Amino acid sequence: MKLTPTILQLKFAKYFEHLYRNGILNRIMKRTSILFLCTLLLPVFLWTTPLPLTLDWSHWPTLPPAPGETQSHGLAGAFMGIHENVLIVAGGANFPDGPAWEGGGKVFHDAIYLFDIQEDKWIKNKLFHLDLATAYGLSLSSSKGVICLGGQRDNEVLDHVFLLNWDQELDELIQEPLPSLPIPLANLSGDILQEVIYIAGSDPDTGEKVFARLNLNDLNAGWQALPVWPGSARTHAVGVFQNNGETDCFYLFKGRFKAANKNTTSFLSDSWSYNPVRNEWSEIPMSESSDFPLAAGAGISLGANHILLLGGDSGLVFNQIEQLNARLDSNSDQPSILVQRDSLMKHHPGFSADIWSFHTITQSWTKLGDIPNAPPVTTQVLKLENKLVLASGEIAPCIRTPDIQILELKQARQFGQLNYWILALYLLLLVGIGIRFSRKQHSTEDFFKGGQRIPAWAAGLSIFGTQLSAITFMAVPAKTFATDWLYFFLMMTIIMVSPLVIRYFLPFYRRHNLTTAYEYLELRFNRWVRWSGSIMYIFLQLGRLGIVLLLPSLALSVVTGIDVEICILSMGLLSILYTVLGGIEAVIWTDVLQVIVLLGGALLSLVILYFHLDLHTIETAITDFGKTRIFDMSWSFWEPTFWVVIIGGLATNLISYGSDQTVIQRYLTTSDEQSAAKSIRIGAWMALPSTLIFFSLGTLLFVYYQSEPALLNPSLEKTDAVFPWFIVSSLPQGISGLLIAAIFAASMSSLDSSMNSVATVLTTDFYRKFRNKETEAFYLRLAKLFTVIIGIAGTGLALVMATWGISSLWDQFNMIVGLFAGGLGGVFLLGIFNPKANAGGALLGLLLSGLLQYVIKEHTPIHLLMYAFTGLTSSFLLGSLFSLLFKPDNQDASRYTFQQLKQTKP
């Protein structure tokens, strides 16, 4: 049927023709575009208030009665900890016959109580006892068991240390003695870090301060004395280990102390932190918000950088009671004084119910809430997965509680429906790019090199995007959030290295029409050197695949509520799909999109933060905390000094841009050598604006959370999650969805690059080397199959690490392989610059370089940034030395040195 326009349609057509010819339509479109843009930017000027943190309290069954008693009176100062999913409560003291004003006396106990956490019940069919009735000591949970230190029995202060180990197979509680304390101590503080115990305490008779450590893996060494804190002697303080953004430090909070010649106790307000790396103490800045009671309270580390402090005694009533006790011995009116004292004890108002958090990076204090009912002191808080256990304790003079309180901190997530839609559309767009370029994949030349039709600017952005993973996207702002700008020049070293790569490395890859970087090693040495380099690269990339998927997924799961496995699967499977469909061309163009989203999102966050914060607040925080320190000119190779950053950065980037197939493959996708050189310059100079954006973003995040500490989720397990948390908690819907998509983008950018590059190495350096008579269509199918296998392996590995928690083992594997990464770069340098080098010397130098790297790592305090330099130089020097012991490989090998390259034209 023929369709004819109606009169109304004809009139509309003439009307729009009139608008177009008179330029009216053009002006309408421009204004509409501006209006649309303003609508998109409107959320920039809005601010989302994070949903509040809630404290969810529950209870376990109450502590059972002591042997021979009919009801439970609770315990103060008991040893307690969790081992093999069993809560152990041992010793302690109480008033079973009634409080002191009713004639009751304090009794010290030796009974041990066991609570089966999984079965949710106390184990009553077996009774265990301490060797000595003890209370008011320190107990620490470790992988070996619950370590009990010091304490007192009646008026005797003890120095004993022992381990309580619950053996599930034997159904027995085993007590093992450990080296005694340096001096007898009660009401001491301490914590455990990597199987090393740290204790802080004071002798009330002499005022002697003790700070010492004991390595559980080297008990024969005994206790090692450490420098004591500069402040007053103290007992009843809170001691906790937590990371301060650079290293794990021991924090000693407040406490109290009564000298032997004084009638009253000093309740202290100063707090200190000890840095084990620098072996020095520093005072924690206190403010009006930190003026809260904490003596005899409890504390525990929480998340990446928070410390939770619960309860405590202000000392007001305590000192009144002590003064009355002192008057009893010198006053004839004892009955009247006893009445006053007993009245104070009987009508004691109880202890502080406050729950405070201290953030070790911003050094800010936040009140999170209150302990319900009667808050206890002289107890400990224990960590059980995402819950905290507060067991028994003293709730008033002579009164204990048998309650076992459970605290769970719940931070509501607000990753809304609009954000999910934006994230889904973005991921579908990436698949669409893969489908778009799938039509151009006819050979391995297309799949591996994109037919050498990639523009220089796109290849440059892809080089930059490949190096900028999601870990970097989160870690760089987190690093400047936690520290300062000392690492700024590390990012700048790529600009310094790029001319060297263009001058000395690029010509070999372009002029010999290589597909992988390791083909050069065969041309210069032999196939064994080539295969060694290829195998090392494959293992390094397999390790990288799992980590690049897992770490961002963990952070995204915490801040968005999206399941870790869903994050891993969505990124892994979609990356496999578009990489298999579109090859390196799809990889590069998705990299371009992802770089734009990545930098655009970071820049948008920076602008939003800047306009939200007051300029005076920014200047004050930056000045007070030295956040823009950029130079450390001290001659030390153990710290990130200027020299370490420059030397390590130059070596790291020379290795990456000179010998890493993931980067070098981009050089081969452009039309000629000049275009490839241009792409290297573009990728290198992208480091400047991106570094300024990310470093500034981290600094402003510090200022924001230093001024608004209550907005920072204390349960964040990694400092790297601070930027994603800001995105989902403080930015409006839509904007936050786009920025979370940017983190997905960064992960997938690294993932797709590794998959395609490893497939290139497997196909070119191995399969095609042995079977070179197959059709081009066969090799293309094989390359796609390798891509799928590698992608599935990387995704599966990330899932296994997320489920089984074996990341520490995988870290060790990556460390071993990584010991040789710098050495591999040294082999390339050896081939290019030493005409007398040969395969035997190169392989032996590479092997010994890896062994030397291990010795350096294990037995020197050299900064990790220097590993690339020591690996690079040792491989080059050892390879040069051992090449003197072997005959030259062949006459053609010298053609592939820079000395010969200078004599040939491009």
PDB file of N, CA and C in Angstrom, residues 212-290:
ATOM      1  N   ALA A 212      57.988  -3.568  75.409  1.00  0.00           N
ATOM      2  CA  ALA A 212      58.816  -4.673  74.931  1.00  0.00           C
ATOM      3  C   ALA A 212      58.027  -5.522  73.942  1.00  0.00           C
ATOM      4  N   ARG A 213      58.759  -6.385  73.239  1.00  0.00           N
ATOM      5  CA  ARG A 213      58.105  -7.276  72.281  1.00  0.00           C
ATOM      6  C   ARG A 213      58.698  -8.680  72.371  1.00  0.00           C
ATOM      7  N   LEU A 214      57.870  -9.650  71.956  1.00  0.00           N
ATOM      8  CA  LEU A 214      58.264 -11.056  71.961  1.00  0.00           C
ATOM      9  C   LEU A 214      57.828 -11.684  70.642  1.00  0.00           C
ATOM     10  N   ASN A 215      58.782 -12.256  69.922  1.00  0.00           N
ATOM     11  CA  ASN A 215      58.485 -12.929  68.655  1.00  0.00           C
ATOM     12  C   ASN A 215      58.099 -14.373  68.942  1.00  0.00           C
ATOM     13  N   LEU A 216      56.878 -14.731  68.642  1.00  0.00           N
ATOM     14  CA  LEU A 216      56.392 -16.084  68.917  1.00  0.00           C
ATOM     15  C   LEU A 216      57.091 -17.134  68.073  1.00  0.00           C
ATOM     16  N   ASN A 217      57.692 -16.705  66.972  1.00  0.00           N
ATOM     17  CA  ASN A 217      58.429 -17.638  66.114  1.00  0.00           C
ATOM     18  C   ASN A 217      59.903 -17.747  66.512  1.00  0.00           C
ATOM     19  N   ASP A 218      60.311 -16.991  67.512  1.00  0.00           N
ATOM     20  CA  ASP A 218      61.689 -17.047  67.997  1.00  0.00           C
ATOM     21  C   ASP A 218      61.687 -16.831  69.513  1.00  0.00           C
ATOM     22  N   LEU A 219      61.110 -17.787  70.228  1.00  0.00           N
ATOM     23  CA  LEU A 219      60.948 -17.640  71.676  1.00  0.00           C
ATOM     24  C   LEU A 219      62.287 -17.629  72.406  1.00  0.00           C
ATOM     25  N   ASN A 220      63.303 -18.244  71.816  1.00  0.00           N
ATOM     26  CA  ASN A 220      64.607 -18.278  72.484  1.00  0.00           C
ATOM     27  C   ASN A 220      65.213 -16.885  72.628  1.00  0.00           C
ATOM     28  N   ALA A 221      64.811 -15.977  71.769  1.00  0.00           N
ATOM     29  CA  ALA A 221      65.339 -14.609  71.845  1.00  0.00           C
ATOM     30  C   ALA A 221      64.761 -13.854  73.038  1.00  0.00           C
ATOM     31  N   GLY A 222      63.629 -14.345  73.585  1.00  0.00           N
ATOM     32  CA  GLY A 222      63.025 -13.709  74.745  1.00  0.00           C
ATOM     33  C   GLY A 222      62.450 -12.337  74.438  1.00  0.00           C
ATOM     34  N   TRP A 223      62.169 -11.595  75.494  1.00  0.00           N
ATOM     35  CA  TRP A 223      61.589 -10.255  75.348  1.00  0.00           C
ATOM     36  C   TRP A 223      62.670  -9.245  74.970  1.00  0.00           C
ATOM     37  N   GLN A 224      62.349  -8.419  74.004  1.00  0.00           N
ATOM     38  CA  GLN A 224      63.268  -7.375  73.559  1.00  0.00           C
ATOM     39  C   GLN A 224      62.758  -6.024  74.030  1.00  0.00           C
ATOM     40  N   ALA A 225      63.575  -5.307  74.799  1.00  0.00           N
ATOM     41  CA  ALA A 225      63.185  -3.982  75.297  1.00  0.00           C
ATOM     42  C   ALA A 225      63.181  -2.970  74.151  1.00  0.00           C
ATOM     43  N   LEU A 226      62.175  -2.112  74.151  1.00  0.00           N
ATOM     44  CA  LEU A 226      62.028  -1.069  73.140  1.00  0.00           C
ATOM     45  C   LEU A 226      61.953   0.289  73.832  1.00  0.00           C
ATOM     46  N   PRO A 227      62.159   1.377  73.079  1.00  0.00           N
ATOM     47  CA  PRO A 227      62.049   2.707  73.698  1.00  0.00           C
ATOM     48  C   PRO A 227      60.654   2.927  74.276  1.00  0.00           C
ATOM     49  N   VAL A 228      60.581   3.419  75.500  1.00  0.00           N
ATOM     50  CA  VAL A 228      59.282   3.654  76.137  1.00  0.00           C
ATOM     51  C   VAL A 228      58.702   4.978  75.649  1.00  0.00           C
ATOM     52  N   TRP A 229      57.394   5.120  75.808  1.00  0.00           N
ATOM     53  CA  TRP A 229      56.719   6.330  75.372  1.00  0.00           C
ATOM     54  C   TRP A 229      57.158   7.523  76.228  1.00  0.00           C
ATOM     55  N   PRO A 230      57.171   8.730  75.678  1.00  0.00           N
ATOM     56  CA  PRO A 230      57.656   9.898  76.431  1.00  0.00           C
ATOM     57  C   PRO A 230      56.731  10.342  77.562  1.00  0.00           C
ATOM     58  N   GLY A 231      55.477   9.978  77.534  1.00  0.00           N
ATOM     59  CA  GLY A 231      54.509  10.467  78.514  1.00  0.00           C
ATOM     60  C   GLY A 231      54.626   9.781  79.863  1.00  0.00           C
ATOM     61  N   SER A 232      53.610   9.995  80.689  1.00  0.00           N
ATOM     62  CA  SER A 232      53.605   9.477  82.058  1.00  0.00           C
ATOM     63  C   SER A 232      53.518   7.960  82.066  1.00  0.00           C
ATOM     64  N   ALA A 233      53.954   7.383  83.198  1.00  0.00           N
ATOM     65  CA  ALA A 233      53.710   5.961  83.431  1.00  0.00           C
ATOM     66  C   ALA A 233      52.204   5.743  83.491  1.00  0.00           C
ATOM     67  N   ARG A 234      51.753   4.535  83.104  1.00  0.00           N
ATOM     68  CA  ARG A 234      50.306   4.312  83.073  1.00  0.00           C
ATOM     69  C   ARG A 234      49.964   2.832  83.134  1.00  0.00           C
ATOM     70  N   THR A 235      48.785   2.573  83.667  1.00  0.00           N
ATOM     71  CA  THR A 235      48.130   1.270  83.592  1.00  0.00           C
ATOM     72  C   THR A 235      46.723   1.514  83.045  1.00  0.00           C
ATOM     73  N   HIS A 236      45.972   0.446  82.816  1.00  0.00           N
ATOM     74  CA  HIS A 236      44.581   0.541  82.362  1.00  0.00           C
ATOM     75  C   HIS A 236      44.434   1.365  81.067  1.00  0.00           C
ATOM     76  N   ALA A 237      45.493   1.388  80.242  1.00  0.00           N
ATOM     77  CA  ALA A 237      45.425   2.084  78.952  1.00  0.00           C
ATOM     78  C   ALA A 237      44.915   1.116  77.884  1.00  0.00           C
ATOM     79  N   VAL A 238      44.647   1.643  76.702  1.00  0.00           N
ATOM     80  CA  VAL A 238      44.242   0.823  75.559  1.00  0.00           C
ATOM     81  C   VAL A 238      45.404   0.799  74.565  1.00  0.00           C
ATOM     82  N   GLY A 239      45.863  -0.394  74.221  1.00  0.00           N
ATOM     83  CA  GLY A 239      46.946  -0.553  73.246  1.00  0.00           C
ATOM     84  C   GLY A 239      46.468  -1.330  72.043  1.00  0.00           C
ATOM     85  N   VAL A 240      46.644  -0.764  70.850  1.00  0.00           N
ATOM     86  CA  VAL A 240      46.117  -1.364  69.625  1.00  0.00           C
ATOM     87  C   VAL A 240      47.092  -1.112  68.474  1.00  0.00           C
ATOM     88  N   PHE A 241      47.263  -2.105  67.628  1.00  0.00           N
ATOM     89  CA  PHE A 241      47.996  -1.916  66.376  1.00  0.00           C
ATOM     90  C   PHE A 241      47.019  -1.539  65.265  1.00  0.00           C
ATOM     91  N   GLN A 242      47.416  -0.563  64.444  1.00  0.00           N
ATOM     92  CA  GLN A 242      46.621  -0.191  63.272  1.00  0.00           C
ATOM     93  C   GLN A 242      47.540   0.490  62.261  1.00  0.00           C
ATOM     94  N   ASN A 243      47.140   0.440  61.006  1.00  0.00           N
ATOM     95  CA  ASN A 243      47.937   1.043  59.936  1.00  0.00           C
ATOM     96  C   ASN A 243      47.682   2.541  59.865  1.00  0.00           C
ATOM     97  N   ASN A 244      48.737   3.315  59.714  1.00  0.00           N
ATOM     98  CA  ASN A 244      48.596   4.773  59.644  1.00  0.00           C
ATOM     99  C   ASN A 244      48.684   5.313  58.221  1.00  0.00           C
ATOM    100  N   GLY A 245      48.527   4.425  57.234  1.00  0.00           N
ATOM    101  CA  GLY A 245      48.628   4.818  55.836  1.00  0.00           C
ATOM    102  C   GLY A 245      49.971   4.494  55.234  1.00  0.00           C
ATOM    103  N   GLU A 246      50.988   4.322  56.092  1.00  0.00           N
ATOM    104  CA  GLU A 246      52.328   3.965  55.621  1.00  0.00           C
ATOM    105  C   GLU A 246      52.781   2.625  56.187  1.00  0.00           C
ATOM    106  N   THR A 247      52.543   2.431  57.485  1.00  0.00           N
ATOM    107  CA  THR A 247      52.963   1.195  58.140  1.00  0.00           C
ATOM    108  C   THR A 247      52.070   0.941  59.350  1.00  0.00           C
ATOM    109  N   ASP A 248      52.158  -0.269  59.909  1.00  0.00           N
ATOM    110  CA  ASP A 248      51.401  -0.605  61.115  1.00  0.00           C
ATOM    111  C   ASP A 248      52.097  -0.008  62.333  1.00  0.00           C
ATOM    112  N   CYS A 249      51.351   0.750  63.133  1.00  0.00           N
ATOM    113  CA  CYS A 249      51.885   1.413  64.320  1.00  0.00           C
ATOM    114  C   CYS A 249      51.129   0.945  65.566  1.00  0.00           C
ATOM    115  N   PHE A 250      51.810   1.027  66.711  1.00  0.00           N
ATOM    116  CA  PHE A 250      51.192   0.685  67.986  1.00  0.00           C
ATOM    117  C   PHE A 250      50.671   1.973  68.627  1.00  0.00           C
ATOM    118  N   TYR A 251      49.376   1.976  68.947  1.00  0.00           N
ATOM    119  CA  TYR A 251      48.733   3.162  69.531  1.00  0.00           C
ATOM    120  C   TYR A 251      48.436   2.894  71.000  1.00  0.00           C
ATOM    121  N   LEU A 252      48.851   3.840  71.842  1.00  0.00           N
ATOM    122  CA  LEU A 252      48.648   3.736  73.288  1.00  0.00           C
ATOM    123  C   LEU A 252      47.779   4.904  73.741  1.00  0.00           C
ATOM    124  N   PHE A 253      46.532   4.582  74.136  1.00  0.00           N
ATOM    125  CA  PHE A 253      45.552   5.613  74.459  1.00  0.00           C
ATOM    126  C   PHE A 253      45.338   5.746  75.970  1.00  0.00           C
ATOM    127  N   LYS A 254      45.550   6.945  76.476  1.00  0.00           N
ATOM    128  CA  LYS A 254      45.130   7.400  77.804  1.00  0.00           C
ATOM    129  C   LYS A 254      45.558   6.435  78.914  1.00  0.00           C
ATOM    130  N   GLY A 255      44.622   6.016  79.791  1.00  0.00           N
ATOM    131  CA  GLY A 255      44.954   5.183  80.930  1.00  0.00           C
ATOM    132  C   GLY A 255      44.929   5.970  82.234  1.00  0.00           C
ATOM    133  N   ARG A 256      45.469   5.367  83.261  1.00  0.00           N
ATOM    134  CA  ARG A 256      45.534   6.014  84.569  1.00  0.00           C
ATOM    135  C   ARG A 256      46.769   5.517  85.307  1.00  0.00           C
ATOM    136  N   PHE A 257      47.151   6.228  86.382  1.00  0.00           N
ATOM    137  CA  PHE A 257      48.308   5.764  87.161  1.00  0.00           C
ATOM    138  C   PHE A 257      48.255   6.356  88.560  1.00  0.00           C
ATOM    139  N   LYS A 258      48.558   5.523  89.522  1.00  0.00           N
ATOM    140  CA  LYS A 258      48.640   5.960  90.920  1.00  0.00           C
ATOM    141  C   LYS A 258      50.042   5.661  91.438  1.00  0.00           C
ATOM    142  N   ALA A 259      50.774   6.730  91.717  1.00  0.00           N
ATOM    143  CA  ALA A 259      52.111   6.555  92.274  1.00  0.00           C
ATOM    144  C   ALA A 259      52.003   6.045  93.712  1.00  0.00           C
ATOM    145  N   ALA A 260      53.060   5.386  94.169  1.00  0.00           N
ATOM    146  CA  ALA A 260      53.041   4.759  95.499  1.00  0.00           C
ATOM    147  C   ALA A 260      52.857   5.770  96.620  1.00  0.00           C
ATOM    148  N   ASN A 261      53.291   7.008  96.411  1.00  0.00           N
ATOM    149  CA  ASN A 261      53.217   8.019  97.475  1.00  0.00           C
ATOM    150  C   ASN A 261      52.028   8.963  97.322  1.00  0.00           C
ATOM    151  N   LYS A 262      51.071   8.608  96.483  1.00  0.00           N
ATOM    152  CA  LYS A 262      49.925   9.487  96.237  1.00  0.00           C
ATOM    153  C   LYS A 262      48.639   8.831  96.743  1.00  0.00           C
ATOM    154  N   ASN A 263      47.697   9.690  97.168  1.00  0.00           N
ATOM    155  CA  ASN A 263      46.395   9.189  97.635  1.00  0.00           C
ATOM    156  C   ASN A 263      45.363   9.115  96.520  1.00  0.00           C
ATOM    157  N   THR A 264      45.631   9.788  95.407  1.00  0.00           N
ATOM    158  CA  THR A 264      44.675   9.787  94.285  1.00  0.00           C
ATOM    159  C   THR A 264      45.357   9.286  93.028  1.00  0.00           C
ATOM    160  N   THR A 265      44.534   8.870  92.096  1.00  0.00           N
ATOM    161  CA  THR A 265      45.001   8.336  90.815  1.00  0.00           C
ATOM    162  C   THR A 265      44.892   9.413  89.744  1.00  0.00           C
ATOM    163  N   SER A 266      45.911   9.524  88.912  1.00  0.00           N
ATOM    164  CA  SER A 266      45.882  10.459  87.790  1.00  0.00           C
ATOM    165  C   SER A 266      45.220   9.768  86.590  1.00  0.00           C
ATOM    166  N   PHE A 267      44.160  10.355  86.101  1.00  0.00           N
ATOM    167  CA  PHE A 267      43.504   9.848  84.898  1.00  0.00           C
ATOM    168  C   PHE A 267      44.055  10.652  83.714  1.00  0.00           C
ATOM    169  N   LEU A 268      44.738   9.953  82.815  1.00  0.00           N
ATOM    170  CA  LEU A 268      45.558  10.588  81.787  1.00  0.00           C
ATOM    171  C   LEU A 268      44.747  10.876  80.524  1.00  0.00           C
ATOM    172  N   SER A 269      45.143  11.934  79.832  1.00  0.00           N
ATOM    173  CA  SER A 269      44.457  12.311  78.588  1.00  0.00           C
ATOM    174  C   SER A 269      45.363  12.232  77.370  1.00  0.00           C
ATOM    175  N   ASP A 270      46.670  12.023  77.564  1.00  0.00           N
ATOM    176  CA  ASP A 270      47.584  11.977  76.421  1.00  0.00           C
ATOM    177  C   ASP A 270      47.597  10.585  75.795  1.00  0.00           C
ATOM    178  N   SER A 271      47.880  10.554  74.503  1.00  0.00           N
ATOM    179  CA  SER A 271      47.941   9.294  73.764  1.00  0.00           C
ATOM    180  C   SER A 271      49.149   9.342  72.832  1.00  0.00           C
ATOM    181  N   TRP A 272      49.689   8.146  72.492  1.00  0.00           N
ATOM    182  CA  TRP A 272      50.941   8.070  71.747  1.00  0.00           C
ATOM    183  C   TRP A 272      50.874   6.977  70.688  1.00  0.00           C
ATOM    184  N   SER A 273      51.722   7.121  69.668  1.00  0.00           N
ATOM    185  CA  SER A 273      51.835   6.070  68.649  1.00  0.00           C
ATOM    186  C   SER A 273      53.305   5.734  68.441  1.00  0.00           C
ATOM    187  N   TYR A 274      53.563   4.439  68.274  1.00  0.00           N
ATOM    188  CA  TYR A 274      54.933   3.944  68.082  1.00  0.00           C
ATOM    189  C   TYR A 274      55.059   3.370  66.681  1.00  0.00           C
ATOM    190  N   ASN A 275      56.056   3.840  65.926  1.00  0.00           N
ATOM    191  CA  ASN A 275      56.334   3.367  64.573  1.00  0.00           C
ATOM    192  C   ASN A 275      57.470   2.351  64.641  1.00  0.00           C
ATOM    193  N   PRO A 276      57.189   1.061  64.415  1.00  0.00           N
ATOM    194  CA  PRO A 276      58.243   0.042  64.517  1.00  0.00           C
ATOM    195  C   PRO A 276      59.341   0.205  63.471  1.00  0.00           C
ATOM    196  N   VAL A 277      58.998   0.764  62.320  1.00  0.00           N
ATOM    197  CA  VAL A 277      60.001   0.940  61.260  1.00  0.00           C
ATOM    198  C   VAL A 277      61.028   1.995  61.675  1.00  0.00           C
ATOM    199  N   ARG A 278      60.539   3.110  62.215  1.00  0.00           N
ATOM    200  CA  ARG A 278      61.430   4.193  62.639  1.00  0.00           C
ATOM    201  C   ARG A 278      61.875   4.055  64.092  1.00  0.00           C
ATOM    202  N   ASN A 279      61.263   3.116  64.812  1.00  0.00           N
ATOM    203  CA  ASN A 279      61.599   2.875  66.222  1.00  0.00           C
ATOM    204  C   ASN A 279      61.482   4.162  67.041  1.00  0.00           C
ATOM    205  N   GLU A 280      60.360   4.861  66.863  1.00  0.00           N
ATOM    206  CA  GLU A 280      60.183   6.120  67.588  1.00  0.00           C
ATOM    207  C   GLU A 280      58.709   6.345  67.910  1.00  0.00           C
ATOM    208  N   TRP A 281      58.479   7.148  68.968  1.00  0.00           N
ATOM    209  CA  TRP A 281      57.137   7.506  69.412  1.00  0.00           C
ATOM    210  C   TRP A 281      56.785   8.909  68.938  1.00  0.00           C
ATOM    211  N   SER A 282      55.506   9.141  68.740  1.00  0.00           N
ATOM    212  CA  SER A 282      55.017  10.495  68.470  1.00  0.00           C
ATOM    213  C   SER A 282      53.676  10.666  69.178  1.00  0.00           C
ATOM    214  N   GLU A 283      53.404  11.880  69.630  1.00  0.00           N
ATOM    215  CA  GLU A 283      52.171  12.138  70.366  1.00  0.00           C
ATOM    216  C   GLU A 283      51.008  12.321  69.399  1.00  0.00           C
ATOM    217  N   ILE A 284      49.869  11.784  69.778  1.00  0.00           N
ATOM    218  CA  ILE A 284      48.658  11.922  68.965  1.00  0.00           C
ATOM    219  C   ILE A 284      47.992  13.244  69.313  1.00  0.00           C
ATOM    220  N   PRO A 285      47.731  14.096  68.331  1.00  0.00           N
ATOM    221  CA  PRO A 285      47.072  15.379  68.627  1.00  0.00           C
ATOM    222  C   PRO A 285      45.696  15.142  69.246  1.00  0.00           C
ATOM    223  N   MET A 286      45.424  15.816  70.338  1.00  0.00           N
ATOM    224  CA  MET A 286      44.129  15.703  71.012  1.00  0.00           C
ATOM    225  C   MET A 286      43.357  16.998  70.810  1.00  0.00           C
ATOM    226  N   SER A 287      42.054  16.891  70.834  1.00  0.00           N
ATOM    227  CA  SER A 287      41.195  18.052  70.635  1.00  0.00           C
ATOM    228  C   SER A 287      40.037  17.987  71.612  1.00  0.00           C
ATOM    229  N   GLU A 288      39.142  18.942  71.509  1.00  0.00           N
ATOM    230  CA  GLU A 288      37.970  18.936  72.387  1.00  0.00           C
ATOM    231  C   GLU A 288      37.131  17.676  72.186  1.00  0.00           C
ATOM    232  N   SER A 289      37.062  17.216  70.937  1.00  0.00           N
ATOM    233  CA  SER A 289      36.245  16.030  70.654  1.00  0.00           C
ATOM    234  C   SER A 289      36.855  14.766  71.243  1.00  0.00           C
ATOM    235  N   SER A 290      38.162  14.797  71.550  1.00  0.00           N
ATOM    236  CA  SER A 290      38.804  13.602  72.094  1.00  0.00           C
ATOM    237  C   SER A 290      38.870  13.616  73.619  1.00  0.00           C
TER     238      SER A 290
END
